[in-house]
C-alpha cells in the first residue's frame, strides 16, 4: 500500500551512504521535477529521524529486496494513507538514474504505477512519466498526469 506525505512542504536528506554524484542527482531531480509543482521542496541539512518535525524523505544506499533497483516505504504512518516520514533505498553500486530517483520519490507522494492507478492504465503510459514500469533511461520526468496529481493533492 502506498502512502502520501503528510504536508505540502517536503524536506529531504540524502544520507552519506549515497555517493556524491547520487546525492547531487537527488538534489537536481527534486529541484527540476518536484519543486516546480505546488509542493514545497527543500534540502534538510540537519535531518530529524523522530518526533513531530521529521525530515519527510530520507534517501540512502542499501540492499533492496527482490532484485529491484530501489524501494520506498513509510517509516512513520500518521493515519490511513498518510505518512510523516518515508525512506528510499537504492541498490548499492547501482547507478542512480534521474528516472529511478524520480520514480522512488514519487511513491513517497502516493504516486502509483499504471496498474494501481484509479482508473487502471498501462504500466507504460507516457503520462505516467518516471512512474512507468519498468523504469527506463528516457523516463526521467514526472509526466503530465503526475504533475496534475501532485498539484491536486498539495
mmCIF file with all atom_site columns, C-alpha atoms in Angstrom:
data_model
loop_
_atom_site.group_PDB
_atom_site.id
_atom_site.type_symbol
_atom_site.label_atom_id
_atom_site.label_alt_id
_atom_site.label_comp_id
_atom_site.label_asym_id
_atom_site.label_entity_id
_atom_site.label_seq_id
_atom_site.pdbx_PDB_ins_code
_atom_site.Cartn_x
_atom_site.Cartn_y
_atom_site.Cartn_z
_atom_site.occupancy
_atom_site.B_iso_or_equiv
_atom_site.pdbx_formal_charge
_atom_site.auth_seq_id
_atom_site.auth_comp_id
_atom_site.auth_asym_id
_atom_site.auth_atom_id
_atom_site.pdbx_PDB_model_num
ATOM 1   C CA . UNK A 1 1   ? 0.000  0.000  0.000   1.00 0.00 ? 1   UNK A CA 1
ATOM 2   C CA . UNK A 1 2   ? 1.311  3.453  -0.909  1.00 0.00 ? 2   UNK A CA 1
ATOM 3   C CA . UNK A 1 3   ? 1.054  6.350  1.498   1.00 0.00 ? 3   UNK A CA 1
ATOM 4   C CA . UNK A 1 4   ? 1.457  10.014 0.676   1.00 0.00 ? 4   UNK A CA 1
ATOM 5   C CA . UNK A 1 5   ? 3.467  12.545 2.631   1.00 0.00 ? 5   UNK A CA 1
ATOM 6   C CA . UNK A 1 6   ? 1.582  14.489 5.297   1.00 0.00 ? 6   UNK A CA 1
ATOM 7   C CA . UNK A 1 7   ? 2.406  18.032 4.216   1.00 0.00 ? 7   UNK A CA 1
ATOM 8   C CA . UNK A 1 8   ? 2.692  20.317 1.202   1.00 0.00 ? 8   UNK A CA 1
ATOM 9   C CA . UNK A 1 9   ? 6.207  21.210 2.387   1.00 0.00 ? 9   UNK A CA 1
ATOM 10  C CA . UNK A 1 10  ? 8.626  18.352 1.636   1.00 0.00 ? 10  UNK A CA 1
ATOM 11  C CA . UNK A 1 11  ? 12.057 18.205 3.256   1.00 0.00 ? 11  UNK A CA 1
ATOM 12  C CA . UNK A 1 12  ? 14.607 15.648 2.088   1.00 0.00 ? 12  UNK A CA 1
ATOM 13  C CA . UNK A 1 13  ? 18.008 14.357 3.125   1.00 0.00 ? 13  UNK A CA 1
ATOM 14  C CA . UNK A 1 14  ? 20.316 12.100 1.076   1.00 0.00 ? 14  UNK A CA 1
ATOM 15  C CA . UNK A 1 15  ? 22.400 10.109 3.576   1.00 0.00 ? 15  UNK A CA 1
ATOM 16  C CA . UNK A 1 16  ? 26.163 9.766  3.214   1.00 0.00 ? 16  UNK A CA 1
ATOM 17  C CA . UNK A 1 17  ? 25.752 6.158  2.017   1.00 0.00 ? 17  UNK A CA 1
ATOM 18  C CA . UNK A 1 18  ? 24.803 7.636  -1.373  1.00 0.00 ? 18  UNK A CA 1
ATOM 19  C CA . UNK A 1 19  ? 27.849 8.505  -3.451  1.00 0.00 ? 19  UNK A CA 1
ATOM 20  C CA . UNK A 1 20  ? 28.453 12.204 -4.115  1.00 0.00 ? 20  UNK A CA 1
ATOM 21  C CA . UNK A 1 21  ? 27.155 12.039 -7.683  1.00 0.00 ? 21  UNK A CA 1
ATOM 22  C CA . UNK A 1 22  ? 23.973 10.333 -6.471  1.00 0.00 ? 22  UNK A CA 1
ATOM 23  C CA . UNK A 1 23  ? 23.409 12.979 -3.779  1.00 0.00 ? 23  UNK A CA 1
ATOM 24  C CA . UNK A 1 24  ? 23.828 15.681 -6.429  1.00 0.00 ? 24  UNK A CA 1
ATOM 25  C CA . UNK A 1 25  ? 21.419 13.840 -8.725  1.00 0.00 ? 25  UNK A CA 1
ATOM 26  C CA . UNK A 1 26  ? 18.819 13.650 -5.917  1.00 0.00 ? 26  UNK A CA 1
ATOM 27  C CA . UNK A 1 27  ? 19.018 17.425 -5.432  1.00 0.00 ? 27  UNK A CA 1
ATOM 28  C CA . UNK A 1 28  ? 18.765 18.001 -9.181  1.00 0.00 ? 28  UNK A CA 1
ATOM 29  C CA . UNK A 1 29  ? 15.755 15.706 -9.682  1.00 0.00 ? 29  UNK A CA 1
ATOM 30  C CA . UNK A 1 30  ? 13.836 17.123 -6.732  1.00 0.00 ? 30  UNK A CA 1
ATOM 31  C CA . UNK A 1 31  ? 14.570 20.696 -7.855  1.00 0.00 ? 31  UNK A CA 1
ATOM 32  C CA . UNK A 1 32  ? 13.793 20.066 -11.538 1.00 0.00 ? 32  UNK A CA 1
ATOM 33  C CA . UNK A 1 33  ? 10.785 17.760 -11.246 1.00 0.00 ? 33  UNK A CA 1
ATOM 34  C CA . UNK A 1 34  ? 9.102  18.317 -7.876  1.00 0.00 ? 34  UNK A CA 1
ATOM 35  C CA . UNK A 1 35  ? 9.889  21.910 -6.825  1.00 0.00 ? 35  UNK A CA 1
ATOM 36  C CA . UNK A 1 36  ? 8.040  23.435 -9.842  1.00 0.00 ? 36  UNK A CA 1
ATOM 37  C CA . UNK A 1 37  ? 4.807  21.753 -8.645  1.00 0.00 ? 37  UNK A CA 1
ATOM 38  C CA . UNK A 1 38  ? 2.604  23.071 -5.816  1.00 0.00 ? 38  UNK A CA 1
ATOM 39  C CA . UNK A 1 39  ? 4.725  21.015 -3.415  1.00 0.00 ? 39  UNK A CA 1
ATOM 40  C CA . UNK A 1 40  ? 7.381  22.966 -1.495  1.00 0.00 ? 40  UNK A CA 1
ATOM 41  C CA . UNK A 1 41  ? 10.702 21.085 -1.671  1.00 0.00 ? 41  UNK A CA 1
ATOM 42  C CA . UNK A 1 42  ? 13.784 21.838 0.452   1.00 0.00 ? 42  UNK A CA 1
ATOM 43  C CA . UNK A 1 43  ? 17.039 20.164 1.445   1.00 0.00 ? 43  UNK A CA 1
ATOM 44  C CA . UNK A 1 44  ? 17.244 19.473 5.201   1.00 0.00 ? 44  UNK A CA 1
ATOM 45  C CA . UNK A 1 45  ? 20.872 19.935 6.301   1.00 0.00 ? 45  UNK A CA 1
ATOM 46  C CA . UNK A 1 46  ? 20.066 18.687 9.833   1.00 0.00 ? 46  UNK A CA 1
ATOM 47  C CA . UNK A 1 47  ? 17.700 15.743 9.353   1.00 0.00 ? 47  UNK A CA 1
ATOM 48  C CA . UNK A 1 48  ? 15.300 14.709 12.102  1.00 0.00 ? 48  UNK A CA 1
ATOM 49  C CA . UNK A 1 49  ? 14.529 10.995 12.363  1.00 0.00 ? 49  UNK A CA 1
ATOM 50  C CA . UNK A 1 50  ? 11.828 11.043 15.061  1.00 0.00 ? 50  UNK A CA 1
ATOM 51  C CA . UNK A 1 51  ? 9.333  13.335 16.736  1.00 0.00 ? 51  UNK A CA 1
ATOM 52  C CA . UNK A 1 52  ? 6.865  15.814 15.329  1.00 0.00 ? 52  UNK A CA 1
ATOM 53  C CA . UNK A 1 53  ? 9.141  17.573 12.833  1.00 0.00 ? 53  UNK A CA 1
ATOM 54  C CA . UNK A 1 54  ? 10.687 14.629 10.978  1.00 0.00 ? 54  UNK A CA 1
ATOM 55  C CA . UNK A 1 55  ? 12.524 15.032 7.694   1.00 0.00 ? 55  UNK A CA 1
ATOM 56  C CA . UNK A 1 56  ? 9.948  13.870 5.140   1.00 0.00 ? 56  UNK A CA 1
ATOM 57  C CA . UNK A 1 57  ? 12.180 11.914 2.750   1.00 0.00 ? 57  UNK A CA 1
ATOM 58  C CA . UNK A 1 58  ? 15.387 10.091 3.704   1.00 0.00 ? 58  UNK A CA 1
ATOM 59  C CA . UNK A 1 59  ? 17.362 8.555  0.823   1.00 0.00 ? 59  UNK A CA 1
ATOM 60  C CA . UNK A 1 60  ? 20.163 6.018  1.231   1.00 0.00 ? 60  UNK A CA 1
ATOM 61  C CA . UNK A 1 61  ? 22.095 3.270  -0.475  1.00 0.00 ? 61  UNK A CA 1
ATOM 62  C CA . UNK A 1 62  ? 21.163 -0.108 0.955   1.00 0.00 ? 62  UNK A CA 1
ATOM 63  C CA . UNK A 1 63  ? 20.336 -3.633 -0.210  1.00 0.00 ? 63  UNK A CA 1
ATOM 64  C CA . UNK A 1 64  ? 16.955 -3.714 -1.929  1.00 0.00 ? 64  UNK A CA 1
ATOM 65  C CA . UNK A 1 65  ? 14.858 -6.910 -1.832  1.00 0.00 ? 65  UNK A CA 1
ATOM 66  C CA . UNK A 1 66  ? 13.542 -8.753 -4.845  1.00 0.00 ? 66  UNK A CA 1
ATOM 67  C CA . UNK A 1 67  ? 16.067 -7.684 -7.438  1.00 0.00 ? 67  UNK A CA 1
ATOM 68  C CA . UNK A 1 68  ? 14.639 -4.162 -7.576  1.00 0.00 ? 68  UNK A CA 1
ATOM 69  C CA . UNK A 1 69  ? 16.831 -1.109 -8.139  1.00 0.00 ? 69  UNK A CA 1
ATOM 70  C CA . UNK A 1 70  ? 15.063 0.953  -5.479  1.00 0.00 ? 70  UNK A CA 1
ATOM 71  C CA . UNK A 1 71  ? 12.308 0.809  -2.889  1.00 0.00 ? 71  UNK A CA 1
ATOM 72  C CA . UNK A 1 72  ? 10.254 3.372  -0.964  1.00 0.00 ? 72  UNK A CA 1
ATOM 73  C CA . UNK A 1 73  ? 8.418  2.760  2.294   1.00 0.00 ? 73  UNK A CA 1
ATOM 74  C CA . UNK A 1 74  ? 6.645  4.662  5.035   1.00 0.00 ? 74  UNK A CA 1
ATOM 75  C CA . UNK A 1 75  ? 8.634  4.768  8.264   1.00 0.00 ? 75  UNK A CA 1
ATOM 76  C CA . UNK A 1 76  ? 6.095  6.708  10.339  1.00 0.00 ? 76  UNK A CA 1
ATOM 77  C CA . UNK A 1 77  ? 2.427  6.356  9.355   1.00 0.00 ? 77  UNK A CA 1
ATOM 78  C CA . UNK A 1 78  ? 0.179  9.125  10.648  1.00 0.00 ? 78  UNK A CA 1
ATOM 79  C CA . UNK A 1 79  ? -3.167 7.602  9.678   1.00 0.00 ? 79  UNK A CA 1
ATOM 80  C CA . UNK A 1 80  ? -4.687 5.616  6.853   1.00 0.00 ? 80  UNK A CA 1
ATOM 81  C CA . UNK A 1 81  ? -2.734 6.502  3.731   1.00 0.00 ? 81  UNK A CA 1
ATOM 82  C CA . UNK A 1 82  ? -0.770 9.401  5.237   1.00 0.00 ? 82  UNK A CA 1
ATOM 83  C CA . UNK A 1 83  ? 2.875  9.181  6.299   1.00 0.00 ? 83  UNK A CA 1
ATOM 84  C CA . UNK A 1 84  ? 5.137  11.572 8.242   1.00 0.00 ? 84  UNK A CA 1
ATOM 85  C CA . UNK A 1 85  ? 8.445  10.115 7.007   1.00 0.00 ? 85  UNK A CA 1
ATOM 86  C CA . UNK A 1 86  ? 9.447  7.998  4.009   1.00 0.00 ? 86  UNK A CA 1
ATOM 87  C CA . UNK A 1 87  ? 12.663 6.157  3.290   1.00 0.00 ? 87  UNK A CA 1
ATOM 88  C CA . UNK A 1 88  ? 14.073 5.405  -0.162  1.00 0.00 ? 88  UNK A CA 1
ATOM 89  C CA . UNK A 1 89  ? 16.764 2.760  -0.575  1.00 0.00 ? 89  UNK A CA 1
ATOM 90  C CA . UNK A 1 90  ? 18.771 2.460  -3.775  1.00 0.00 ? 90  UNK A CA 1
ATOM 91  C CA . UNK A 1 91  ? 20.682 -0.731 -4.530  1.00 0.00 ? 91  UNK A CA 1
ATOM 92  C CA . UNK A 1 92  ? 24.415 -0.444 -3.650  1.00 0.00 ? 92  UNK A CA 1
ATOM 93  C CA . UNK A 1 93  ? 26.828 0.084  -6.527  1.00 0.00 ? 93  UNK A CA 1
ATOM 94  C CA . UNK A 1 94  ? 23.884 0.815  -8.778  1.00 0.00 ? 94  UNK A CA 1
ATOM 95  C CA . UNK A 1 95  ? 23.904 3.891  -10.960 1.00 0.00 ? 95  UNK A CA 1
ATOM 96  C CA . UNK A 1 96  ? 21.049 6.007  -9.611  1.00 0.00 ? 96  UNK A CA 1
ATOM 97  C CA . UNK A 1 97  ? 19.457 7.421  -12.721 1.00 0.00 ? 97  UNK A CA 1
ATOM 98  C CA . UNK A 1 98  ? 17.258 10.508 -12.708 1.00 0.00 ? 98  UNK A CA 1
ATOM 99  C CA . UNK A 1 99  ? 14.351 8.233  -13.600 1.00 0.00 ? 99  UNK A CA 1
ATOM 100 C CA . UNK A 1 100 ? 14.942 5.933  -10.619 1.00 0.00 ? 100 UNK A CA 1
ATOM 101 C CA . UNK A 1 101 ? 15.169 8.847  -8.174  1.00 0.00 ? 101 UNK A CA 1
ATOM 102 C CA . UNK A 1 102 ? 12.084 10.500 -9.686  1.00 0.00 ? 102 UNK A CA 1
ATOM 103 C CA . UNK A 1 103 ? 10.227 7.163  -9.538  1.00 0.00 ? 103 UNK A CA 1
ATOM 104 C CA . UNK A 1 104 ? 11.013 6.317  -5.908  1.00 0.00 ? 104 UNK A CA 1
ATOM 105 C CA . UNK A 1 105 ? 10.436 9.887  -4.676  1.00 0.00 ? 105 UNK A CA 1
ATOM 106 C CA . UNK A 1 106 ? 7.070  9.832  -6.449  1.00 0.00 ? 106 UNK A CA 1
ATOM 107 C CA . UNK A 1 107 ? 5.976  6.862  -4.379  1.00 0.00 ? 107 UNK A CA 1
ATOM 108 C CA . UNK A 1 108 ? 6.559  8.967  -1.225  1.00 0.00 ? 108 UNK A CA 1
ATOM 109 C CA . UNK A 1 109 ? 3.899  11.336 -2.574  1.00 0.00 ? 109 UNK A CA 1
ATOM 110 C CA . UNK A 1 110 ? 1.474  8.475  -3.142  1.00 0.00 ? 110 UNK A CA 1
ATOM 111 C CA . UNK A 1 111 ? 2.050  8.258  -6.901  1.00 0.00 ? 111 UNK A CA 1
ATOM 112 C CA . UNK A 1 112 ? 1.470  4.803  -8.345  1.00 0.00 ? 112 UNK A CA 1
ATOM 113 C CA . UNK A 1 113 ? 2.256  2.655  -11.320 1.00 0.00 ? 113 UNK A CA 1
ATOM 114 C CA . UNK A 1 114 ? -0.391 2.495  -14.036 1.00 0.00 ? 114 UNK A CA 1
ATOM 115 C CA . UNK A 1 115 ? -1.952 -0.809 -12.935 1.00 0.00 ? 115 UNK A CA 1
ATOM 116 C CA . UNK A 1 116 ? -2.504 0.553  -9.398  1.00 0.00 ? 116 UNK A CA 1
ATOM 117 C CA . UNK A 1 117 ? -3.992 3.850  -10.597 1.00 0.00 ? 117 UNK A CA 1
ATOM 118 C CA . UNK A 1 118 ? -7.665 4.681  -10.400 1.00 0.00 ? 118 UNK A CA 1
ATOM 119 C CA . UNK A 1 119 ? -8.643 4.046  -13.239 1.00 0.00 ? 119 UNK A CA 1
ATOM 120 C CA . UNK A 1 120 ? -6.016 1.401  -14.063 1.00 0.00 ? 120 UNK A CA 1
ATOM 121 C CA . UNK A 1 121 ? -3.956 2.060  -17.157 1.00 0.00 ? 121 UNK A CA 1
ATOM 122 C CA . UNK A 1 122 ? -0.982 0.682  -19.000 1.00 0.00 ? 122 UNK A CA 1
ATOM 123 C CA . UNK A 1 123 ? 2.233  0.444  -16.985 1.00 0.00 ? 123 UNK A CA 1
ATOM 124 C CA . UNK A 1 124 ? 3.988  2.195  -19.875 1.00 0.00 ? 124 UNK A CA 1
ATOM 125 C CA . UNK A 1 125 ? 1.506  5.063  -20.471 1.00 0.00 ? 125 UNK A CA 1
ATOM 126 C CA . UNK A 1 126 ? 3.628  8.159  -21.316 1.00 0.00 ? 126 UNK A CA 1
ATOM 127 C CA . UNK A 1 127 ? 1.512  10.347 -18.975 1.00 0.00 ? 127 UNK A CA 1
ATOM 128 C CA . UNK A 1 128 ? 2.997  8.411  -16.040 1.00 0.00 ? 128 UNK A CA 1
ATOM 129 C CA . UNK A 1 129 ? 6.456  9.839  -16.787 1.00 0.00 ? 129 UNK A CA 1
ATOM 130 C CA . UNK A 1 130 ? 9.030  8.383  -14.399 1.00 0.00 ? 130 UNK A CA 1
ATOM 131 C CA . UNK A 1 131 ? 6.383  6.213  -12.690 1.00 0.00 ? 131 UNK A CA 1
ATOM 132 C CA . UNK A 1 132 ? 6.217  3.978  -15.774 1.00 0.00 ? 132 UNK A CA 1
ATOM 133 C CA . UNK A 1 133 ? 7.470  0.462  -15.253 1.00 0.00 ? 133 UNK A CA 1
ATOM 134 C CA . UNK A 1 134 ? 9.914  -0.904 -15.917 1.00 0.00 ? 134 UNK A CA 1
ATOM 135 C CA . UNK A 1 135 ? 11.985 2.220  -15.312 1.00 0.00 ? 135 UNK A CA 1
ATOM 136 C CA . UNK A 1 136 ? 13.834 3.186  -18.478 1.00 0.00 ? 136 UNK A CA 1
ATOM 137 C CA . UNK A 1 137 ? 16.679 5.562  -19.168 1.00 0.00 ? 137 UNK A CA 1
ATOM 138 C CA . UNK A 1 138 ? 14.471 8.062  -21.038 1.00 0.00 ? 138 UNK A CA 1
ATOM 139 C CA . UNK A 1 139 ? 11.716 8.240  -18.407 1.00 0.00 ? 139 UNK A CA 1
ATOM 140 C CA . UNK A 1 140 ? 13.267 10.813 -16.122 1.00 0.00 ? 140 UNK A CA 1
ATOM 141 C CA . UNK A 1 141 ? 10.494 13.391 -15.752 1.00 0.00 ? 141 UNK A CA 1
ATOM 142 C CA . UNK A 1 142 ? 7.241  13.357 -13.790 1.00 0.00 ? 142 UNK A CA 1
ATOM 143 C CA . UNK A 1 143 ? 4.869  13.415 -16.715 1.00 0.00 ? 143 UNK A CA 1
ATOM 144 C CA . UNK A 1 144 ? 1.672  15.412 -17.082 1.00 0.00 ? 144 UNK A CA 1
ATOM 145 C CA . UNK A 1 145 ? -0.555 13.072 -15.091 1.00 0.00 ? 145 UNK A CA 1
ATOM 146 C CA . UNK A 1 146 ? 1.792  13.025 -12.096 1.00 0.00 ? 146 UNK A CA 1
ATOM 147 C CA . UNK A 1 147 ? 2.194  16.827 -12.032 1.00 0.00 ? 147 UNK A CA 1
ATOM 148 C CA . UNK A 1 148 ? -1.613 17.101 -12.089 1.00 0.00 ? 148 UNK A CA 1
ATOM 149 C CA . UNK A 1 149 ? -1.914 14.595 -9.216  1.00 0.00 ? 149 UNK A CA 1
ATOM 150 C CA . UNK A 1 150 ? 0.685  16.411 -7.092  1.00 0.00 ? 150 UNK A CA 1
ATOM 151 C CA . UNK A 1 151 ? -0.914 19.819 -7.658  1.00 0.00 ? 151 UNK A CA 1
ATOM 152 C CA . UNK A 1 152 ? -4.392 18.439 -6.903  1.00 0.00 ? 152 UNK A CA 1
ATOM 153 C CA . UNK A 1 153 ? -3.213 16.953 -3.585  1.00 0.00 ? 153 UNK A CA 1
ATOM 154 C CA . UNK A 1 154 ? -0.778 19.595 -2.332  1.00 0.00 ? 154 UNK A CA 1
#
